[in-house]
Tab-separated table of C-alpha atoms in Angstrom:
chain	number	residue	atom	x	y	z
A	49	MET	CA	0.103	-0.021	-0.127
A	50	ALA	CA	0.953	3.188	-0.872
A	51	PRO	CA	2.252	5.401	2.693
A	52	ARG	CA	-0.304	7.724	2.590
A	53	ALA	CA	-2.743	4.929	3.543
A	54	LEU	CA	-0.837	4.695	6.695
A	55	ARG	CA	-1.070	7.971	8.054
A	56	ASP	CA	-5.188	8.075	7.108
A	57	VAL	CA	-5.387	4.555	9.466
A	58	LEU	CA	-2.823	7.133	11.804
A	59	SER	CA	-4.009	10.479	11.406
A	60	THR	CA	-0.599	11.071	10.860
A	61	ASP	CA	1.698	13.768	8.500
A	62	SER	CA	4.063	11.190	8.749
A	63	PRO	CA	4.281	6.880	8.312
A	64	ILE	CA	6.760	7.200	11.386
A	65	VAL	CA	5.545	5.854	14.712
A	66	LEU	CA	7.986	5.368	17.828
A	67	GLY	CA	8.701	1.724	18.988
A	68	PRO	CA	6.519	1.387	22.463
A	69	PHE	CA	8.836	0.753	25.299
A	70	GLY	CA	7.469	-0.805	28.317
A	71	GLY	CA	8.945	0.665	31.111
A	72	LEU	CA	11.190	3.243	29.329
A	73	SER	CA	8.373	5.378	27.717
A	74	SER	CA	8.366	9.280	28.420
A	75	ILE	CA	6.038	11.877	28.309
A	76	ASP	CA	8.530	14.375	26.345
A	77	LEU	CA	9.913	11.745	24.009
A	78	THR	CA	6.261	10.201	23.445
A	79	ALA	CA	5.085	14.282	22.615
A	80	ALA	CA	8.412	15.262	20.107
A	81	VAL	CA	7.496	12.500	18.111
A	82	SER	CA	3.874	13.482	17.907
A	83	GLU	CA	4.537	16.961	16.826
A	84	ALA	CA	7.026	15.533	14.648
A	85	GLY	CA	4.104	14.604	12.246
A	86	GLY	CA	4.994	10.975	12.966
A	87	LEU	CA	3.121	8.816	15.999
A	88	GLY	CA	4.646	8.906	19.073
A	89	SER	CA	3.809	5.088	21.365
A	90	TYR	CA	3.578	5.108	25.623
A	91	GLY	CA	3.775	1.764	26.417
A	92	LEU	CA	1.789	1.151	29.500
A	93	TYR	CA	3.244	-2.364	31.004
A	94	GLY	CA	2.329	-3.279	34.483
A	95	TYR	CA	-0.025	0.156	34.551
A	96	ASP	CA	-3.686	0.017	36.161
A	97	GLY	CA	-6.264	1.620	34.992
A	98	ALA	CA	-5.857	4.600	37.252
A	99	ARG	CA	-2.567	4.987	35.806
A	100	ILE	CA	-3.374	4.988	32.358
A	101	ALA	CA	-5.633	7.579	33.279
A	102	GLU	CA	-3.467	9.966	34.538
A	103	THR	CA	-0.466	8.918	31.210
A	104	ALA	CA	-3.157	9.874	28.868
A	105	ALA	CA	-3.893	13.002	30.493
A	106	GLN	CA	-0.321	13.776	30.857
A	107	MET	CA	0.098	13.451	27.068
A	108	ARG	CA	-2.708	15.816	26.138
A	109	ALA	CA	-1.269	18.587	28.084
A	110	ALA	CA	2.301	18.138	26.622
A	111	THR	CA	0.859	17.516	22.551
A	112	THR	CA	-2.615	18.052	20.656
A	113	ARG	CA	-1.096	15.368	17.781
A	114	PRO	CA	-2.296	11.827	17.594
A	115	PHE	CA	-0.516	9.147	19.528
A	116	ALA	CA	-0.637	5.569	20.628
A	117	LEU	CA	-1.194	2.987	24.078
A	118	ASN	CA	0.503	0.000	23.694
A	119	LEU	CA	-0.471	-2.979	25.806
A	120	TRP	CA	0.880	-6.507	26.564
A	121	LEU	CA	-1.577	-9.229	25.940
A	122	PRO	CA	-2.101	-12.114	28.220
A	123	THR	CA	-1.070	-15.201	26.194
A	124	GLY	CA	-1.490	-17.919	28.655
A	125	ASP	CA	1.867	-18.325	29.658
A	126	GLU	CA	1.460	-15.789	32.612
A	127	ALA	CA	1.037	-19.337	35.315
A	128	ALA	CA	1.859	-18.635	39.012
A	129	VAL	CA	5.530	-18.938	40.053
A	130	ASP	CA	6.217	-21.869	42.742
A	131	ASP	CA	6.346	-20.368	46.473
A	132	GLY	CA	9.695	-22.327	46.318
A	133	ASP	CA	11.381	-21.509	43.088
A	134	LEU	CA	10.831	-18.251	44.185
A	135	GLU	CA	12.044	-18.415	47.291
A	136	ARG	CA	14.828	-19.475	46.014
A	137	VAL	CA	16.040	-17.168	43.292
A	138	ARG	CA	14.970	-14.351	45.460
A	139	SER	CA	17.498	-15.717	48.337
A	140	ALA	CA	19.904	-16.167	45.177
A	141	LEU	CA	20.297	-12.798	44.498
A	142	ALA	CA	20.125	-11.411	48.051
A	143	PRO	CA	23.691	-10.247	47.680
A	144	LEU	CA	22.653	-7.867	44.599
A	145	PHE	CA	20.264	-6.211	46.716
A	146	ALA	CA	21.943	-5.413	49.486
A	147	GLU	CA	24.892	-4.207	47.632
A	148	LEU	CA	22.130	-1.770	46.205
A	149	GLY	CA	20.670	-1.180	49.768
A	150	LEU	CA	17.329	-3.141	48.958
A	151	PRO	CA	15.696	-5.513	51.593
A	152	LEU	CA	14.462	-8.430	49.773
A	153	PRO	CA	11.381	-7.886	48.576
A	154	GLU	CA	8.283	-10.010	49.274
A	155	ALA	CA	6.290	-10.927	46.420
A	156	PRO	CA	2.596	-9.185	45.513
A	157	ALA	CA	-0.685	-10.528	45.481
A	158	ARG	CA	-0.229	-10.710	41.767
A	159	PHE	CA	2.424	-9.248	39.618
A	160	LEU	CA	0.277	-7.553	36.837
A	161	PRO	CA	-3.270	-5.622	36.730
A	162	PRO	CA	-5.822	-6.994	34.983
A	163	VAL	CA	-6.033	-6.475	31.081
A	164	GLU	CA	-9.331	-6.098	31.126
A	165	GLU	CA	-8.950	-3.293	33.476
A	166	GLN	CA	-5.877	-1.380	31.460
A	167	LEU	CA	-8.021	-1.817	28.344
A	168	ASP	CA	-11.520	-0.347	29.659
A	169	ALA	CA	-9.116	2.690	30.591
A	170	VAL	CA	-7.234	2.997	27.094
A	171	LEU	CA	-10.849	3.047	25.548
A	172	ALA	CA	-11.741	5.389	27.804
A	173	ALA	CA	-8.352	7.582	27.485
A	174	ARG	CA	-9.244	7.518	23.375
A	175	PRO	CA	-6.384	7.424	21.509
A	176	ALA	CA	-5.300	7.710	18.116
A	177	ALA	CA	-4.211	3.948	18.574
A	178	LEU	CA	-3.805	0.957	20.108
A	179	SER	CA	-0.914	-0.727	19.303
A	180	VAL	CA	-0.839	-4.625	21.028
A	181	VAL	CA	1.883	-7.008	21.864
A	182	TYR	CA	1.747	-11.386	22.334
A	183	GLY	CA	-1.436	-11.321	20.789
A	184	VAL	CA	-4.537	-10.769	18.567
A	185	PRO	CA	-6.631	-8.278	20.125
A	186	ALA	CA	-10.184	-10.187	20.982
A	187	PRO	CA	-13.752	-9.234	19.112
A	188	ASP	CA	-15.167	-7.169	21.880
A	189	VAL	CA	-12.126	-5.198	21.805
A	190	VAL	CA	-11.890	-4.722	18.350
A	191	ALA	CA	-15.465	-4.082	18.516
A	192	ALA	CA	-14.945	-1.207	21.260
A	193	ALA	CA	-11.968	0.232	19.344
A	194	ARG	CA	-13.971	1.174	15.831
A	195	GLU	CA	-16.844	2.558	18.400
A	196	HIS	CA	-14.277	5.054	20.088
A	197	GLY	CA	-12.509	5.565	16.865
A	198	ILE	CA	-9.448	3.831	17.957
A	199	ALA	CA	-7.275	2.535	15.319
A	200	LEU	CA	-5.481	-1.088	16.053
A	201	ILE	CA	-2.210	-1.651	15.294
A	202	GLY	CA	-1.173	-5.726	16.048
A	203	THR	CA	2.691	-6.468	16.356
A	204	ALA	CA	3.958	-10.019	14.647
A	205	THR	CA	7.398	-12.235	14.403
A	206	THR	CA	5.887	-14.176	11.164
A	207	VAL	CA	3.908	-14.411	8.277
A	208	ALA	CA	1.184	-16.560	10.437
A	209	GLU	CA	1.072	-14.065	12.440
A	210	ALA	CA	0.333	-11.038	10.790
A	211	GLN	CA	-1.828	-12.635	9.165
A	212	ALA	CA	-4.096	-13.902	12.089
A	213	LEU	CA	-3.582	-10.547	13.197
A	214	ALA	CA	-5.434	-9.185	9.502
A	215	ALA	CA	-7.834	-12.042	9.823
A	216	GLY	CA	-8.846	-10.106	13.840
A	217	GLY	CA	-9.327	-6.837	12.576
A	218	VAL	CA	-7.052	-4.850	13.432
A	219	ASP	CA	-6.121	-1.704	11.117
A	220	ALA	CA	-2.082	-2.217	10.490
A	221	VAL	CA	0.656	-4.761	11.107
A	222	VAL	CA	3.952	-3.795	12.698
A	223	ALA	CA	6.612	-6.593	10.930
A	224	THR	CA	9.027	-6.929	13.426
A	225	GLY	CA	12.296	-8.344	12.582
A	226	ALA	CA	14.819	-10.337	14.377
A	227	GLU	CA	17.369	-7.168	14.918
A	228	ALA	CA	14.500	-5.110	17.432
A	229	ALA	CA	15.435	-4.141	20.705
A	230	GLY	CA	13.141	-5.700	23.834
A	231	HIS	CA	11.087	-8.587	23.730
A	232	ARG	CA	10.672	-10.407	20.728
A	233	VAL	CA	6.339	-10.722	20.977
A	234	SER	CA	5.935	-13.994	19.222
A	235	PHE	CA	2.960	-15.585	20.120
A	236	LEU	CA	1.769	-18.277	17.645
A	237	ALA	CA	5.245	-20.446	17.937
A	238	PRO	CA	8.157	-20.133	20.688
A	239	PRO	CA	10.403	-17.018	19.659
A	240	GLU	CA	13.224	-18.637	18.928
A	241	ASP	CA	11.770	-20.743	16.314
A	242	SER	CA	10.629	-17.239	15.264
A	243	LEU	CA	13.863	-15.330	14.790
A	244	VAL	CA	12.914	-13.746	11.072
A	245	GLY	CA	15.302	-10.951	9.848
A	246	THR	CA	13.522	-7.926	9.020
A	247	PHE	CA	13.753	-7.370	5.700
A	248	ALA	CA	13.036	-10.869	5.139
A	249	LEU	CA	9.883	-10.667	7.460
A	250	VAL	CA	8.539	-7.819	6.036
A	251	PRO	CA	7.712	-8.517	2.339
A	252	GLN	CA	6.828	-11.717	3.294
A	253	VAL	CA	3.991	-9.504	5.337
A	254	VAL	CA	3.198	-7.496	3.176
A	255	ASP	CA	1.775	-10.316	0.117
A	256	ALA	CA	-0.358	-12.090	2.646
A	257	VAL	CA	-2.214	-9.250	4.005
A	258	ASP	CA	-4.711	-6.437	3.173
A	259	VAL	CA	-3.469	-3.670	5.826
A	260	PRO	CA	-0.897	-1.479	5.932
A	261	VAL	CA	2.585	-2.855	7.032
A	262	ILE	CA	4.868	-0.775	9.531
A	263	ALA	CA	8.453	-2.185	9.371
A	264	ALA	CA	10.693	-2.439	12.857
A	265	GLY	CA	13.484	-3.938	13.537
A	266	GLY	CA	17.385	-2.711	12.361
A	267	ILE	CA	16.009	0.999	10.713
A	268	ALA	CA	17.914	3.859	12.862
A	269	ASP	CA	18.333	6.211	9.904
A	270	ARG	CA	17.365	7.282	6.410
A	271	ARG	CA	18.834	4.276	4.375
A	272	GLY	CA	16.543	1.588	6.492
A	273	VAL	CA	13.736	3.544	5.825
A	274	ALA	CA	14.179	3.608	2.195
A	275	ALA	CA	15.102	0.172	2.280
A	276	ALA	CA	11.664	-0.781	4.195
A	277	PHE	CA	9.379	1.047	1.730
A	278	ALA	CA	11.471	-0.686	-1.283
A	279	LEU	CA	10.411	-3.783	-0.207
A	280	GLY	CA	6.644	-2.541	0.401
A	281	ALA	CA	6.037	-0.998	3.949
A	282	SER	CA	3.616	1.635	4.335
A	283	GLY	CA	5.840	2.863	7.475
A	284	VAL	CA	8.487	2.110	9.728
A	285	GLN	CA	8.466	1.915	13.765
A	286	VAL	CA	11.978	2.886	15.089
A	287	GLY	CA	13.004	2.051	18.809
A	288	THR	CA	16.830	2.244	19.993
A	289	ALA	CA	17.852	5.338	17.719
A	290	PHE	CA	14.805	7.040	20.264
A	291	LEU	CA	15.808	5.625	22.922
A	292	ARG	CA	19.438	7.373	22.724
A	293	THR	CA	18.288	10.827	22.927
A	294	ARG	CA	17.866	13.119	25.703
A	295	GLN	CA	14.351	12.643	25.271
A	296	SER	CA	13.517	9.383	26.195
A	297	ALA	CA	13.053	7.803	29.951
A	298	ALA	CA	16.367	5.916	28.959
A	299	THR	CA	19.231	6.359	32.091
A	300	ALA	CA	22.050	7.877	31.268
A	301	GLY	CA	24.209	4.963	31.213
A	302	HIS	CA	21.588	3.061	29.341
A	303	ARG	CA	22.322	5.599	26.516
A	304	ARG	CA	25.885	5.508	26.833
A	305	ALA	CA	25.870	2.007	26.314
A	306	ILE	CA	23.502	2.277	23.530
A	307	THR	CA	26.482	4.964	21.684
A	308	HIS	CA	29.348	2.478	22.200
A	309	ALA	CA	27.387	-0.898	20.801
A	310	HIS	CA	28.795	-2.381	17.453
A	311	ASP	CA	26.898	-5.136	15.064
A	312	THR	CA	26.998	-7.929	17.124
A	313	SER	CA	26.714	-6.371	21.074
A	314	ALA	CA	23.054	-6.869	21.612
A	315	VAL	CA	21.865	-10.193	22.323
A	316	LEU	CA	18.828	-12.402	23.140
A	317	THR	CA	18.398	-13.629	27.127
A	318	ARG	CA	15.535	-14.750	29.261
A	319	ALA	CA	17.237	-13.099	32.142
A	320	MET	CA	15.968	-9.969	32.980
A	321	SER	CA	12.160	-10.829	32.362
A	322	GLY	CA	11.776	-14.162	32.077
A	323	ARG	CA	11.295	-13.983	28.208
A	324	LEU	CA	12.950	-13.363	25.209
A	325	ALA	CA	14.787	-9.971	24.879
A	326	ARG	CA	17.291	-8.219	22.838
A	327	GLY	CA	20.032	-5.845	24.804
A	328	LEU	CA	23.326	-5.047	25.498
A	329	PRO	CA	25.345	-7.645	28.471
A	330	ASN	CA	26.038	-6.517	31.525
A	331	ALA	CA	26.166	-7.303	35.059
A	332	ALA	CA	23.121	-8.636	36.480
A	333	MET	CA	22.254	-9.963	32.474
A	334	ARG	CA	25.836	-12.284	33.218
A	335	LEU	CA	24.955	-12.961	37.182
A	336	LEU	CA	21.393	-13.683	36.223
A	337	GLU	CA	21.946	-16.196	33.424
A	338	GLN	CA	24.216	-17.930	36.056
A	339	HIS	CA	20.883	-18.564	38.094
A	340	GLU	CA	17.687	-20.511	37.814
A	341	ILE	CA	15.124	-18.113	35.707
A	342	LEU	CA	11.877	-17.575	37.132
A	343	PRO	CA	8.744	-17.504	34.392
A	344	PHE	CA	7.580	-14.385	32.937
A	345	PRO	CA	5.829	-12.510	34.506
A	346	ALA	CA	7.471	-13.424	38.284
A	347	GLN	CA	10.983	-12.936	36.991
A	348	ASN	CA	10.337	-9.467	35.122
A	349	TRP	CA	8.549	-8.559	39.154
A	350	LEU	CA	12.003	-9.658	40.987
A	351	THR	CA	14.234	-7.738	38.335
A	352	GLY	CA	12.501	-4.931	38.388
A	353	GLN	CA	13.185	-4.622	42.150
A	354	PHE	CA	16.350	-3.925	42.104
A	355	ARG	CA	16.362	-2.377	38.648
A	356	ALA	CA	14.706	0.549	39.685
A	357	ALA	CA	16.481	0.953	42.174
A	358	ALA	CA	19.910	0.966	40.194
A	359	ALA	CA	18.478	3.407	37.621
A	360	GLN	CA	17.809	5.909	40.255
A	361	GLN	CA	21.629	5.278	41.672
A	362	GLY	CA	22.928	5.554	37.906
A	363	ARG	CA	24.159	1.803	37.816
A	364	ALA	CA	23.890	0.810	34.258
A	365	ASP	CA	25.369	-2.103	35.048
A	366	LEU	CA	22.271	-3.618	36.832
A	367	VAL	CA	19.349	-2.491	34.356
A	368	SER	CA	17.311	-3.936	31.413
A	369	LEU	CA	20.077	-2.513	28.728
A	370	TRP	CA	17.114	-2.823	25.869
A	371	ALA	CA	18.721	-2.286	22.539
A	372	GLY	CA	18.635	-3.544	19.058
A	373	GLN	CA	21.162	-4.634	16.284
A	374	ALA	CA	21.407	-1.373	14.607
A	375	ALA	CA	22.409	0.575	17.773
A	376	ALA	CA	26.195	1.659	16.461
A	377	LEU	CA	23.732	3.448	13.953
A	378	SER	CA	21.743	5.943	16.932
A	379	VAL	CA	24.134	8.637	16.790
A	380	HIS	CA	21.242	11.395	17.810
A	381	ASP	CA	21.127	13.226	21.144
A	382	ASP	CA	17.914	14.681	19.891
A	383	ALA	CA	14.347	13.578	19.207
A	384	ALA	CA	13.938	15.974	16.173
A	385	ASP	CA	17.129	15.066	14.826
A	386	VAL	CA	16.194	11.001	14.851
A	387	PHE	CA	12.850	12.317	12.955
A	388	ALA	CA	14.727	14.755	10.310
A	389	GLU	CA	17.121	11.604	9.258
A	390	LEU	CA	14.475	8.919	8.962
A	391	ALA	CA	12.007	11.396	7.395
A	392	ALA	CA	14.938	11.675	4.487
A	393	GLY	CA	14.542	8.315	3.830
A	394	LEU	CA	10.405	8.833	3.157
A	395	PRO	CA	9.183	8.399	-0.466
A	396	ALA	CA	8.622	11.851	-2.521
């Protein structure tokens, strides 16, 4: 499809989409991308309904332009962790908590808010778009989004996932390749079996679905944008290059790590969250990989207890350094400069 089709779906001036960072989103960066004419996206992982409403209000105070809110759909593998397993891993990490001056955390009643509460809050907030990862939105969610005038964006790591999303009624599909930063959001097959590269995945998805396709993974400058459009994409979604900027919520140490990354720096690991994700290795990742890794979301909750404190203390060695394989191409400190560079690769 032509780029204009996606701009019409998103009500934006440009088909450039900010990757939603679960835990690393910021109002400043989301608003900056929207103000530049693209679609700013804000990740709501772990947010309850009240916090979603507050975040949407902050976004509307920061920009009058369209923005997207992003949710993780439950996949059915969020099984309750055995108390003994949690205690064993928690105790193994005691020295790390002590190093940060933290007590060992007590397990909460639940690790995540109900997705129904999150969806209700997003629908009430009426963003321009709701983007989802880890699955196909239910028919009632699709119907409610239509009623509220909210575009639906699904995320696929394979052709089969893209087809399932299109059949489920989404308005656009993000084809996210194995190069991308953060979590591998596969939902029809194990992520290890769904590591298709962006520039192999995009044209196959374009051929398989009749909705606009947004290319993601390994795109950081005008060359990646031009290549994505040459392969039939109607838009691009960019994460790491924007994460590198001062407007993001990444710590200074995280941004420095992106600056010093090279082509083979980013690795895949389950250590930080219990789900496969791409980031830069550091002391926390290496330590966690030496111990038992709990299933998601228990592992993500447990590491989150020290990652937050580490970020406040400026300890880049103990946070999640999410980054993609094109991190070395992320050279700008300001979101406006990143956007201008990407826009230079759009078709005339």
